[in-house]
CSV table of C-alpha atoms and ligand atoms in Angstrom, one decimal:
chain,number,residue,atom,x,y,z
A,29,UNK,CA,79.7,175.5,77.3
A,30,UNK,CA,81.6,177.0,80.0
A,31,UNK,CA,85.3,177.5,79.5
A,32,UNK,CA,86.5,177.2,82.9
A,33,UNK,CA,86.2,173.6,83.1
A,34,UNK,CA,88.3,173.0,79.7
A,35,UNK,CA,91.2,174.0,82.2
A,36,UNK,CA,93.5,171.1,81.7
A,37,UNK,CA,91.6,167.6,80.2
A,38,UNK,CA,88.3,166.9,79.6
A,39,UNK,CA,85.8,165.1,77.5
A,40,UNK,CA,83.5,166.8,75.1
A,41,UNK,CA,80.0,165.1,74.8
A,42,UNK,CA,77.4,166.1,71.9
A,43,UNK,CA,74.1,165.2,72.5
A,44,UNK,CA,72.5,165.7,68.9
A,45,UNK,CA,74.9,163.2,68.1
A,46,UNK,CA,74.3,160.3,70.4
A,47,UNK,CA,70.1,161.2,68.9
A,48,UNK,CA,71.2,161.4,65.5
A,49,UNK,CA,73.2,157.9,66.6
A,50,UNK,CA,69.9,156.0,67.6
A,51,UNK,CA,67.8,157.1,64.8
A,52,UNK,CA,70.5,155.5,62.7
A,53,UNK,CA,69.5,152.4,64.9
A,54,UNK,CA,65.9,152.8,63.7
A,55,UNK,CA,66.3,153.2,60.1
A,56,UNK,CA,67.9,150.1,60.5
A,57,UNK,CA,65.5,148.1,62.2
A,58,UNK,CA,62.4,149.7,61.3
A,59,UNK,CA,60.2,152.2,63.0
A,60,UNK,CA,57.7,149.4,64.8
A,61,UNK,CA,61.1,148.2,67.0
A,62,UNK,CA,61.3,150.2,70.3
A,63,UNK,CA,64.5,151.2,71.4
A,64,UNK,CA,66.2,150.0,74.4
A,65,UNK,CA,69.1,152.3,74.9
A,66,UNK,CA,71.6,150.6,77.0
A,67,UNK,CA,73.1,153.3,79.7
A,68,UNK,CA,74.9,151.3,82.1
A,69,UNK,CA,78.3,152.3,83.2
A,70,UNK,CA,77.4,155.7,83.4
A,71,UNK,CA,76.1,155.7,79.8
A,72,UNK,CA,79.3,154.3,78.7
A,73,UNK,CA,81.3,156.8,80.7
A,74,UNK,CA,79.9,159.6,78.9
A,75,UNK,CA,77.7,160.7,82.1
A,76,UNK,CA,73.7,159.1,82.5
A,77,UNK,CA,71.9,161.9,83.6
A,78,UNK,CA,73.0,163.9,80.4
A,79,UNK,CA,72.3,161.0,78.1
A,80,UNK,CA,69.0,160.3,79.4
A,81,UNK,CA,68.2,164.1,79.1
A,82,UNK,CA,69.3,163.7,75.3
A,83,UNK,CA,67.5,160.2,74.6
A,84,UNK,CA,63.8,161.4,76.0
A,85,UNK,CA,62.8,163.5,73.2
A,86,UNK,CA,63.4,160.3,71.2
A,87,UNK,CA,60.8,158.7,74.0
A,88,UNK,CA,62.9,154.9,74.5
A,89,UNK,CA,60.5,152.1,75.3
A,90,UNK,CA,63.0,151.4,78.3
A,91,UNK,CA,66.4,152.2,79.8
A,92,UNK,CA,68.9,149.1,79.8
A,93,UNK,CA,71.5,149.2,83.1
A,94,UNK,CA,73.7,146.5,84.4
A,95,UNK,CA,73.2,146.8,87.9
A,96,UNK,CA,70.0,148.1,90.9
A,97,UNK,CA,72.8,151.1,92.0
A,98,UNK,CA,72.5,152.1,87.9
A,99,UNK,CA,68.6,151.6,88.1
A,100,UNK,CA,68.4,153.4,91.3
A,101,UNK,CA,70.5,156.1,89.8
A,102,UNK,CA,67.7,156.8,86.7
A,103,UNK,CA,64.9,156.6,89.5
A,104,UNK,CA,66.6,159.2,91.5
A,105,UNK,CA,66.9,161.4,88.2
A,106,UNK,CA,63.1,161.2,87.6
A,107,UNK,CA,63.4,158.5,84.7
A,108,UNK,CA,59.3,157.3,84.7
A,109,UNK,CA,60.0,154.5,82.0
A,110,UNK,CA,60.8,150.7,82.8
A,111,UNK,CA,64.5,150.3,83.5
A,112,UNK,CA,65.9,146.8,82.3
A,113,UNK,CA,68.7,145.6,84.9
A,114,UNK,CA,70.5,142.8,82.4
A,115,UNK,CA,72.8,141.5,85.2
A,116,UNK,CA,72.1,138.7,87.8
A,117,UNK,CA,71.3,140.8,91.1
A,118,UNK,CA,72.9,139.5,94.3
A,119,UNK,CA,70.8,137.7,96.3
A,120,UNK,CA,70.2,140.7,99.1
A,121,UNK,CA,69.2,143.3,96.5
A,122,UNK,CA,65.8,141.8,95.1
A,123,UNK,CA,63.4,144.2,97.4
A,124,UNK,CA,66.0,147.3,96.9
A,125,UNK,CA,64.8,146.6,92.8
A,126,UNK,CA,61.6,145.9,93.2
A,127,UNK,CA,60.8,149.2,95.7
A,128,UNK,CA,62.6,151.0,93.0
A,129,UNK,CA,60.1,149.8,90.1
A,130,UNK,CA,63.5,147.9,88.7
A,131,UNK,CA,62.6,145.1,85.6
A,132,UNK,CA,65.1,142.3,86.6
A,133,UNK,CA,66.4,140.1,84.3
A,134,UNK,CA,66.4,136.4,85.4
A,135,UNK,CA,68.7,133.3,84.9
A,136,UNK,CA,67.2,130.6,86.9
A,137,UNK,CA,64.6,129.3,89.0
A,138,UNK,CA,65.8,130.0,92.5
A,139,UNK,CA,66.0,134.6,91.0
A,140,UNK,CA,62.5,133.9,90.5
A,141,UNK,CA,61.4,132.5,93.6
A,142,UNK,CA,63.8,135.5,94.9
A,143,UNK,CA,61.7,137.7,93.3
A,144,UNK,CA,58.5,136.2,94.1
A,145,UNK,CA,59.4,136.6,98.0
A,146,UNK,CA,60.4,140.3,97.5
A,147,UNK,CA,57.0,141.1,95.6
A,148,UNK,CA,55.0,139.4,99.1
A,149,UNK,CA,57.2,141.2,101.2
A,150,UNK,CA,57.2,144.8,100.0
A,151,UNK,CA,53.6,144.5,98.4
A,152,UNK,CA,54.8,145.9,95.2
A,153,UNK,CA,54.1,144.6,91.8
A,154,UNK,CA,56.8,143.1,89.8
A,155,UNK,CA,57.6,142.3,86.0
A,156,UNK,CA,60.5,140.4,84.8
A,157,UNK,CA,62.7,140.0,81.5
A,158,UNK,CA,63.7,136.0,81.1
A,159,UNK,CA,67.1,135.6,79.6
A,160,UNK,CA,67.7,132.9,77.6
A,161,UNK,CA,71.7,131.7,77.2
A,162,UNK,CA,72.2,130.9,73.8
A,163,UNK,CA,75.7,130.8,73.7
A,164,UNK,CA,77.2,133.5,76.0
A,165,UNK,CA,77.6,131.5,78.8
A,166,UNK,CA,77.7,134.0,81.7
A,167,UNK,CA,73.8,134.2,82.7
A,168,UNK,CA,70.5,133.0,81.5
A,169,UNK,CA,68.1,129.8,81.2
A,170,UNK,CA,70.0,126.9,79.5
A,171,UNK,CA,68.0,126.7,75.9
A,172,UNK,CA,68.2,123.5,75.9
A,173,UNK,CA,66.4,122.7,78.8
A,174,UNK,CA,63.2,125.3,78.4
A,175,UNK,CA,60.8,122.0,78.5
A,176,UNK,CA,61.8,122.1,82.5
A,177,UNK,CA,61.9,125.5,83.0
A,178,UNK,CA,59.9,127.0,80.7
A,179,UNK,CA,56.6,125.8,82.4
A,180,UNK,CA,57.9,126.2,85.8
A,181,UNK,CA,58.5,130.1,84.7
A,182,UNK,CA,54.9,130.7,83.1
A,183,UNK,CA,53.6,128.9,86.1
A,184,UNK,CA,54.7,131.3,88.5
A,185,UNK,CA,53.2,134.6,87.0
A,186,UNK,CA,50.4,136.1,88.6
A,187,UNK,CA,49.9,137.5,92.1
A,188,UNK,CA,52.0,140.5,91.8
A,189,UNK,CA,54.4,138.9,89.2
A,190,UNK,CA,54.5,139.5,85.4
A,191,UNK,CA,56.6,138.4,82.2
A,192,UNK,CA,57.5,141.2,80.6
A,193,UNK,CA,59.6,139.7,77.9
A,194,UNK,CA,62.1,137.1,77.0
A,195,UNK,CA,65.7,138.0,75.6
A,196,UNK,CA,68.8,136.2,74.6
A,197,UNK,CA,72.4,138.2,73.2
A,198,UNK,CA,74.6,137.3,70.6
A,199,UNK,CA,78.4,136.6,71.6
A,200,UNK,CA,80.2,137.7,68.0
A,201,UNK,CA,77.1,140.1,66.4
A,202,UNK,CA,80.4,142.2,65.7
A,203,UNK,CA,82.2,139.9,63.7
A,204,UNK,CA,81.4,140.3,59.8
A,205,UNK,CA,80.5,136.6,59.6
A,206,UNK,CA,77.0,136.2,60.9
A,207,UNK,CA,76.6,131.9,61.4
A,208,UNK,CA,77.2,131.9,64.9
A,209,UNK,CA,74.3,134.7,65.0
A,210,UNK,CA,72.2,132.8,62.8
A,211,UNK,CA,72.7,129.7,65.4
A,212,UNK,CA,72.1,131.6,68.5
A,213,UNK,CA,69.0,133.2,66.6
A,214,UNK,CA,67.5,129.9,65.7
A,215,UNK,CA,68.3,128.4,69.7
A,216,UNK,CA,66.4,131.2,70.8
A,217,UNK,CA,63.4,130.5,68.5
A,218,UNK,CA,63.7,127.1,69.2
A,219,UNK,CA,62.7,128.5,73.1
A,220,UNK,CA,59.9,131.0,72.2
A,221,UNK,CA,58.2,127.9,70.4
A,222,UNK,CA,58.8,125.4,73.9
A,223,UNK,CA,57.3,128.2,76.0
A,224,UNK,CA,54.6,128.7,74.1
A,225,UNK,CA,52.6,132.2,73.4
A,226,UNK,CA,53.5,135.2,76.0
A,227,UNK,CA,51.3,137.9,77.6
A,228,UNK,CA,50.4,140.3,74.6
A,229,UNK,CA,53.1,142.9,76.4
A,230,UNK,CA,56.1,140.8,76.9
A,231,UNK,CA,58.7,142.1,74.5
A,232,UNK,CA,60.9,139.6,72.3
A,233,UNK,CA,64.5,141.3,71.7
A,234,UNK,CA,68.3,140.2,71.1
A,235,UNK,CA,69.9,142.6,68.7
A,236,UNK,CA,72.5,144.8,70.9
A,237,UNK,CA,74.1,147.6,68.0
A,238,UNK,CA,76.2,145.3,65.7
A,239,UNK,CA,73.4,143.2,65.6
A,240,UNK,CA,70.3,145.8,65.2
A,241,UNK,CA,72.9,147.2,62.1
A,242,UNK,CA,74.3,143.5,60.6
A,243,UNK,CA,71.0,141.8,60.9
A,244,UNK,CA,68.0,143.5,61.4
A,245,UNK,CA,66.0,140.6,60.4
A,246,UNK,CA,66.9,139.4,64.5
A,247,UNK,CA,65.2,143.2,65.7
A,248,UNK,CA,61.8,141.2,66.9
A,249,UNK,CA,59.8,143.7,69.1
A,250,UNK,CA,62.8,145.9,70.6
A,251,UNK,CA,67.0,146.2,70.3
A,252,UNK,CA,69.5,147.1,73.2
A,253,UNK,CA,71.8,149.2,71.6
A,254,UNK,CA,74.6,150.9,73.4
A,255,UNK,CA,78.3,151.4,71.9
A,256,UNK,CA,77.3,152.8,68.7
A,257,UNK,CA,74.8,155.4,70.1
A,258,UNK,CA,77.9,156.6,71.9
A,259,UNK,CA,80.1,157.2,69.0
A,260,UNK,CA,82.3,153.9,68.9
A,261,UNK,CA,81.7,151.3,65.3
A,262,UNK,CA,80.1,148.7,66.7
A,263,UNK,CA,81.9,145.9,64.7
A,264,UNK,CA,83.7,144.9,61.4
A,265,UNK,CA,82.3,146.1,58.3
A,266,UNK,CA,79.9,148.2,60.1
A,267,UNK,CA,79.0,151.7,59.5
A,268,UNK,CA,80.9,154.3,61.1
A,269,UNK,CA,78.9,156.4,64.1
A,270,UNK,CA,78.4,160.1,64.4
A,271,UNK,CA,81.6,160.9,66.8
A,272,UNK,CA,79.4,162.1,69.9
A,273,UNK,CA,82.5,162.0,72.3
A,274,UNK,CA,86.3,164.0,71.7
A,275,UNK,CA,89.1,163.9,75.1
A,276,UNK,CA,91.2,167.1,74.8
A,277,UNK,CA,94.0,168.1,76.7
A,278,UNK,CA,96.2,171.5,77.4
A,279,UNK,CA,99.7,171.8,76.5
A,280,UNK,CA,101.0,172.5,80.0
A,281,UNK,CA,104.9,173.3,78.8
A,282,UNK,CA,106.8,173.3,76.0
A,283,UNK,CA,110.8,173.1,75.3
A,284,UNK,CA,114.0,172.6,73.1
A,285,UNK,CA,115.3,169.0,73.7
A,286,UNK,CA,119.2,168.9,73.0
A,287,UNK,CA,120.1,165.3,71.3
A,288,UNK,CA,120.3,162.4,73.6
A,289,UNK,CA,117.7,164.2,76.1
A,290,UNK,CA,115.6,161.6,77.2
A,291,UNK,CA,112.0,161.5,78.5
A,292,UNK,CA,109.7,159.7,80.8
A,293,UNK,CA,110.0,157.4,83.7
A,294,UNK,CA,112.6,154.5,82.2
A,295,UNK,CA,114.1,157.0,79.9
A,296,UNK,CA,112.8,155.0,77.2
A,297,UNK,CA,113.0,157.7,74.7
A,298,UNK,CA,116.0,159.5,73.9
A,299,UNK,CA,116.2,162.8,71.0
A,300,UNK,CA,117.5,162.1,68.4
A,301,UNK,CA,118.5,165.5,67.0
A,302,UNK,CA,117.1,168.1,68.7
A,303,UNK,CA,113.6,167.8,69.6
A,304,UNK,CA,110.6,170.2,70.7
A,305,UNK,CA,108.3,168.2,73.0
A,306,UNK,CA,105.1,169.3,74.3
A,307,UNK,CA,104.2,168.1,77.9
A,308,UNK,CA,100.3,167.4,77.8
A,309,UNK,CA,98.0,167.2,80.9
A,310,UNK,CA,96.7,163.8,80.6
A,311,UNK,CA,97.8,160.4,81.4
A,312,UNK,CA,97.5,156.9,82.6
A,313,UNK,CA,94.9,158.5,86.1
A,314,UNK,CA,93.0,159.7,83.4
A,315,UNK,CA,92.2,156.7,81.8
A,316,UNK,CA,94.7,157.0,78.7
A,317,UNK,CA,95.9,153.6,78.7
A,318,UNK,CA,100.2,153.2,79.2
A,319,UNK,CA,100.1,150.6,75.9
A,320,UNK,CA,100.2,154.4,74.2
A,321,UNK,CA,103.5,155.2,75.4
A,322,UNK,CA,105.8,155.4,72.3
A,323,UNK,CA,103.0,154.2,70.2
A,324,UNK,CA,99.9,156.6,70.1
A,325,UNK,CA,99.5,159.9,68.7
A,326,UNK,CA,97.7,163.7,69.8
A,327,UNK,CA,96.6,166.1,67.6
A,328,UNK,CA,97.7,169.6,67.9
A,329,UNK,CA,97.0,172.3,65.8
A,330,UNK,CA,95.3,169.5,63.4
A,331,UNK,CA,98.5,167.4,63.2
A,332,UNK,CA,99.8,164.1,64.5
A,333,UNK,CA,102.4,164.5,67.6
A,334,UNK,CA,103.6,160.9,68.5
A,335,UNK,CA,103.8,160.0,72.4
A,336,UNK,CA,107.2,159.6,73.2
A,337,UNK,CA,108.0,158.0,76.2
A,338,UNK,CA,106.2,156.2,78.8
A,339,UNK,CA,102.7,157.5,79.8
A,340,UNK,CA,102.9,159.5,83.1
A,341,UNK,CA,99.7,158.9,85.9
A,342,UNK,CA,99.1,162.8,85.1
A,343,UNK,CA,100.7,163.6,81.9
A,344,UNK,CA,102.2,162.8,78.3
A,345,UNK,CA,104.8,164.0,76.4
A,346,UNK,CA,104.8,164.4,72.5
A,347,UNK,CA,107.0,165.4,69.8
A,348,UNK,CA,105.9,168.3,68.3
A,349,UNK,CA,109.2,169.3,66.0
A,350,UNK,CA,107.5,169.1,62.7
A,351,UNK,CA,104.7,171.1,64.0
A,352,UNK,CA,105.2,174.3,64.2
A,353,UNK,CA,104.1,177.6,66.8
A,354,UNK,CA,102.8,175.4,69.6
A,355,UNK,CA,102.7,177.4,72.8
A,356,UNK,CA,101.2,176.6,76.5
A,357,UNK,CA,97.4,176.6,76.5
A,358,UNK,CA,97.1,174.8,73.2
A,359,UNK,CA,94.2,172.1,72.9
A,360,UNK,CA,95.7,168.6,72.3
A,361,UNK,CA,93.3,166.4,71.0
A,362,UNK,CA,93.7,162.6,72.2
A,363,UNK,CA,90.6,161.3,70.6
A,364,UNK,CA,88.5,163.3,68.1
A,365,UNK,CA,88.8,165.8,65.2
A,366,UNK,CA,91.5,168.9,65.2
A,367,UNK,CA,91.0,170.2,61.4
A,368,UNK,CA,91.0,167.3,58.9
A,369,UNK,CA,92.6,164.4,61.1
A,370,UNK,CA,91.0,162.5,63.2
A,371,UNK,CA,92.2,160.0,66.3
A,372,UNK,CA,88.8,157.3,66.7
A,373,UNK,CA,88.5,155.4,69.9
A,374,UNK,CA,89.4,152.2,67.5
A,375,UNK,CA,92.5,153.5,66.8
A,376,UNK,CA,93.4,154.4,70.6
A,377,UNK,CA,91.9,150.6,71.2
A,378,UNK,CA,94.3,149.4,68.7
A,379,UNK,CA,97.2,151.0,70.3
A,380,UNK,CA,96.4,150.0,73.5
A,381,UNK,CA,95.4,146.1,72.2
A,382,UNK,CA,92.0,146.4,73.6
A,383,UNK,CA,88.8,147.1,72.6
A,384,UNK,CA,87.3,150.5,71.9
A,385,UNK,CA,84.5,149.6,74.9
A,386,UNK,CA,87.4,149.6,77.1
A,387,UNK,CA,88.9,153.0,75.7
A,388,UNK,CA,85.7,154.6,76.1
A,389,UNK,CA,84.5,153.3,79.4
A,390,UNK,CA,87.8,153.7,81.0
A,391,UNK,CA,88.1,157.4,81.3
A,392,UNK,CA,88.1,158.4,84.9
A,393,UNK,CA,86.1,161.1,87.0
A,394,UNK,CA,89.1,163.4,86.5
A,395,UNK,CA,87.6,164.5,83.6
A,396,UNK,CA,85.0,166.6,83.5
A,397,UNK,CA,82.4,165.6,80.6
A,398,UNK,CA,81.2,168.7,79.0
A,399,UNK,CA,77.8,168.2,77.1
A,400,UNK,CA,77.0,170.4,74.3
A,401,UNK,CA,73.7,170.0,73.1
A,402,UNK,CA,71.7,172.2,70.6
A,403,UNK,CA,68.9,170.0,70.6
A,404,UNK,CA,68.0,169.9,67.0
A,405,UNK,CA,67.4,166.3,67.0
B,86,PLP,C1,75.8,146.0,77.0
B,86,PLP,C2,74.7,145.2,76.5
B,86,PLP,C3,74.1,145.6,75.3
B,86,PLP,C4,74.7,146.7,74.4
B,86,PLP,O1,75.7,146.2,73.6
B,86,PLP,P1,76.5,147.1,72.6
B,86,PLP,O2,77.5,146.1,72.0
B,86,PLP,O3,77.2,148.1,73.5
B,86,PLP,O4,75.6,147.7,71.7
B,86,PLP,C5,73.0,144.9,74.9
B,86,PLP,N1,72.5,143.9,75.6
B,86,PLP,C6,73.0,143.5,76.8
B,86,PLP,C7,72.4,142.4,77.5
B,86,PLP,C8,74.1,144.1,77.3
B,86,PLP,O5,74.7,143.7,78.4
């Protein structure tokens, strides 16, 4: 909890949260479905070596990253369970993943035969995840071809090489109609049945968290959640999250704006009476997107301040004239709680016509993310 690094902006992080977050996951899905707690991106931004240190105690069958830097990364920081690496690897990395006890996922014939010659070469056992494209279209095994492939995979375990499971993922789980769900479910099943009975220890999963929440009846042996454990609703009509994350900023200056002042580069706000605005210590080097210029809102001393102006690389400006005793040092908050208003990454994503994944991941090293964690589950 230490103070001096709430100096200007940073993000708060609350580990009992982003547990309380994943349990919700379970008691959706059922206590027999491991957990596969996606961490890439740094956890979502929210820092990996912290979120791993909160997720243990809820022992995670396995770690889900996107690339062998990621998986390398959890190695380094002790992390003993399988780590799932969901991206296609380049082709020079296959011996970096295998000497690092890395499960890749694989997409085609020639990865495995990548695979197979990095397992001879380093003398290191292997297991692999087969993805199966049922719709997304960026990586996998066509489903409609598994009667060429599929025995071609099953052939080639053995000798150091081992299927650990077989996966597909759902391109619109967070849309509140579920057909093209039901579709990709039933291509995928349409697969399992082609290849036949796996090893007793491969793992059948698809659900990331809109679907492990919207159709739990797709969990099979595991779910890859990520966004929701990290305080973002994972889709329409889905439950809210525990908050886990909130970005604050200081009010670096404050000052009387005579009419007509204007503000920001472009000028593209001018007072229209007189004015107070508060100059805040964030901006678009931050990761607060410029769509929130003249659009979003802050918090301060649990009211809404709208963003007037264009965002700056290092600061904001907002007009704080209805709100009243706001002095240098106060605590903006940019997403989060202050009192009984709250700013959600959704609504920042709406602002900024993206996605709340976008808000979230984009926040930049400038900020310094300060875990609080009482550990009380
Ligand atoms: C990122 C990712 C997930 C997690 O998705 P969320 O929508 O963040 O829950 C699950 N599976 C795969 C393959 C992913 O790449």
């Amino acid at each position: 909890m230490s103070t001096e690094r709430r100096t200007r902006a940073w993000i708060e992080v609350h580990g009992d949260d982003l547990r309380r977050n994943l349990e919700r996951i379970r008691a959706s899905v059922g206590e027999d479905v491991g957990m596969i707690p996606m961490v890439k991106a740094d956890a979502y931004g929210l820092g990996v070596a912290r979120a791993v240190g909160a997720l243990e105690p809820v022992r995670p069958l396995a770690y889900g990253v996107a690339t062998v830097e990621e998986g390398r990364e959890l190695r380094d920081l002790g992390v003993t369970r399988p780590v799932l690496v969901f991206t296609p690897v380049p082709p020079g990395l296959y011996r970096a993943a295998v000497e690092a006890d890395l499960t890749l996922c694989l997409s085609e014939l020639a990865a495995l035969d990548r695979l197979r010659e990095a397992v001879r070469t380093t003398g290191v056992e292997a297991s692999f995840h087969v993805e199966v494209d049922t719709g997304m279209g960026r990586s996998g095994f066509g489903w409609r071809e598994a009667g060429e492939w599929g025995p071609l995979v099953r052939e080639s375990v053995g000798a150091g090489l081992g299927l650990g499971g077989c996966f597909t993922h759902f391109h619109s789980a967070d849309v509140a109609e579920v057909g093209s769900v039901r579709s990709q479910w039933e291509r995928f099943q349409d697969v399992l049945r082609a290849l036949g009975p796996l090893p007793g220890e491969a793992l059948v999963h698809a659900c990331n968290s809109a679907a492990a929440l919207r159709c739990p009846e797709y969990a099979a042996d595991a779910v890859r959640p990520g966004i929701f454990l990290y305080g973002a609703v994972a889709g329409e009509e889905l439950p809210a999250p525990e908050p886990v994350m909130a970005v604050r900023a200081r009010v670096l200056f404050v000052r009387d704006a005579p009419p007509g002042s204007t503000v920001g580069y472009g000028a593209t706000h001018a007072a229209r009476g007189w004015e107070r605005w508060a100059t805040v210590g964030i901006g678009y080097g931050d990761g607060l997107p410029r769509r929130l210029g003249n659009r979003g809102h802050v918090l301060v001393s649990g009211r809404r301040a709208p963003i007037v102006g264009r965002i700056s690389m290092d600061v904001i400006v907002v007009d704080i004239s209805e709100i009243p005793g706001v002095g240098v040092g106060d605590v903006a908050t940019v997403v989060g709680r202050d009192g009984d208003q709250t700013i959600t990454l959704e609504e920042v994503a709406a602002w900024a016509d993206t996605i709340n994944y976008e808000i979230l991941t984009g926040f930049s090293r400038r900020l310094p993310r300060i875990w609080i964690d009482r550990g009380d589950g």
